[in-house]
């Protein structure tokens, strides 16, 4: 699996913004990706040193429109902790 196939997009939310100061970054990743693949992909794409990776499978929420109902798409979220001596990810620097 290619590094760009593992990392789908950054996850931008209030909770993810709070972790930027401690070098915690959140990403939406491929459902089939494991922690090792995520770590290698982040290191390759952004040129940083990853200390640890936590993953969460986020289930879709039930939504209704009138009498019709369905689920929003489920996805996998990865919270990446960078090493203390690592540089920060430039994309997130402008957001904090």
C-alpha positions as a LaTeX table, in Angstrom:
\begin{tabular}{lrrr}
\hline
Residue & $x$ (\AA) & $y$ (\AA) & $z$ (\AA) \\
\hline
Unk1 & 0.00 & 0.00 & 0.00 \\
Unk2 & 1.33 & 3.41 & $-1.01$ \\
Unk3 & 1.83 & 6.06 & 1.71 \\
Unk4 & $-0.67$ & 8.38 & 0.01 \\
Unk5 & $-3.25$ & 5.57 & 0.01 \\
Unk6 & $-2.90$ & 5.07 & 3.79 \\
Unk7 & $-3.40$ & 8.72 & 4.82 \\
Unk8 & $-6.68$ & 10.00 & 3.35 \\
Unk9 & $-6.91$ & 13.49 & 4.88 \\
Unk10 & $-6.20$ & 15.44 & 8.07 \\
Unk11 & $-9.02$ & 15.52 & 10.61 \\
Unk12 & $-9.79$ & 19.14 & 11.49 \\
Unk13 & $-11.95$ & 19.54 & 14.59 \\
Unk14 & $-11.86$ & 21.42 & 17.89 \\
Unk15 & $-10.44$ & 18.42 & 19.67 \\
Unk16 & $-7.70$ & 17.90 & 17.08 \\
Unk17 & $-6.75$ & 21.60 & 17.24 \\
Unk18 & $-6.20$ & 21.28 & 20.99 \\
Unk19 & $-3.57$ & 18.57 & 20.46 \\
Unk20 & $-1.43$ & 20.51 & 18.01 \\
Unk21 & 0.55 & 22.22 & 20.81 \\
Unk22 & 1.59 & 18.80 & 22.21 \\
Unk23 & 2.44 & 17.53 & 18.69 \\
Unk24 & $-0.67$ & 15.33 & 18.49 \\
Unk25 & $-2.18$ & 15.24 & 15.00 \\
Unk26 & $-5.36$ & 13.51 & 13.81 \\
Unk27 & $-5.85$ & 11.94 & 10.38 \\
Unk28 & $-8.53$ & 9.94 & 8.59 \\
Unk29 & $-6.80$ & 6.78 & 7.35 \\
Unk30 & $-7.67$ & 3.73 & 5.27 \\
Unk31 & $-9.75$ & 1.17 & 7.17 \\
Unk32 & $-7.34$ & $-1.62$ & 6.30 \\
Unk33 & $-4.22$ & 0.26 & 7.50 \\
Unk34 & $-2.50$ & $-0.87$ & 10.70 \\
Unk35 & $-0.45$ & 1.26 & 13.12 \\
Unk36 & 2.89 & 0.36 & 11.55 \\
Unk37 & 1.71 & 1.34 & 8.07 \\
Unk38 & 0.30 & 4.62 & 9.41 \\
Unk39 & 3.57 & 5.44 & 11.19 \\
Unk40 & 5.67 & 4.77 & 8.09 \\
Unk41 & 3.30 & 6.78 & 5.88 \\
Unk42 & 3.38 & 9.85 & 8.16 \\
Unk43 & 7.17 & 9.70 & 8.39 \\
Unk44 & 7.49 & 9.41 & 4.59 \\
Unk45 & 4.97 & 12.11 & 3.64 \\
Unk46 & 5.83 & 14.79 & 6.23 \\
Unk47 & 9.46 & 13.93 & 7.08 \\
Unk48 & 8.89 & 13.76 & 10.85 \\
Unk49 & 9.66 & 11.20 & 13.57 \\
Unk50 & 6.55 & 9.46 & 14.98 \\
Unk51 & 6.62 & 8.29 & 18.61 \\
Unk52 & 3.26 & 6.45 & 18.75 \\
Unk53 & 0.00 & 5.95 & 16.89 \\
Unk54 & $-3.48$ & 5.40 & 18.36 \\
Unk55 & $-6.35$ & 4.31 & 16.12 \\
Unk56 & $-10.13$ & 4.46 & 16.48 \\
Unk57 & $-12.81$ & 2.94 & 14.26 \\
Unk58 & $-15.54$ & 5.58 & 14.10 \\
Unk59 & $-18.97$ & 4.15 & 13.31 \\
Unk60 & $-21.39$ & 6.08 & 11.10 \\
Unk61 & $-24.21$ & 8.00 & 12.79 \\
Unk62 & $-27.87$ & 7.31 & 12.13 \\
Unk63 & $-29.42$ & 10.21 & 10.22 \\
Unk64 & $-33.05$ & 10.71 & 9.24 \\
Unk65 & $-34.70$ & 12.82 & 6.59 \\
Unk66 & $-38.46$ & 12.51 & 7.00 \\
Unk67 & $-39.33$ & 8.85 & 7.17 \\
Unk68 & $-36.13$ & 7.77 & 5.41 \\
Unk69 & $-33.11$ & 6.89 & 7.48 \\
Unk70 & $-29.55$ & 5.83 & 6.82 \\
Unk71 & $-26.04$ & 5.94 & 8.21 \\
Unk72 & $-23.22$ & 8.38 & 7.51 \\
Unk73 & $-20.04$ & 6.64 & 6.33 \\
Unk74 & $-17.82$ & 4.93 & 8.92 \\
Unk75 & $-14.09$ & 5.72 & 8.92 \\
Unk76 & $-10.85$ & 5.02 & 10.78 \\
Unk77 & $-9.15$ & 7.81 & 12.70 \\
Unk78 & $-5.47$ & 7.87 & 13.70 \\
Unk79 & $-4.02$ & 10.12 & 16.40 \\
Unk80 & $-0.29$ & 10.50 & 15.81 \\
Unk81 & 2.12 & 11.62 & 18.58 \\
Unk82 & 5.39 & 13.01 & 17.26 \\
Unk83 & 8.71 & 12.64 & 19.10 \\
Unk84 & 9.85 & 15.57 & 21.27 \\
Unk85 & 12.90 & 16.24 & 19.07 \\
Unk86 & 10.89 & 16.03 & 15.84 \\
Unk87 & 9.85 & 19.08 & 13.84 \\
Unk88 & 6.15 & 19.90 & 13.64 \\
Unk89 & 3.98 & 19.29 & 10.57 \\
Unk90 & 3.91 & 22.51 & 8.53 \\
Unk91 & 0.29 & 22.11 & 7.39 \\
Unk92 & $-1.00$ & 22.37 & 10.97 \\
Unk93 & 1.28 & 25.29 & 11.96 \\
Unk94 & $-0.93$ & 27.84 & 10.22 \\
Unk95 & $-4.04$ & 26.50 & 12.00 \\
Unk96 & $-2.90$ & 26.93 & 15.60 \\
\hline
\end{tabular}
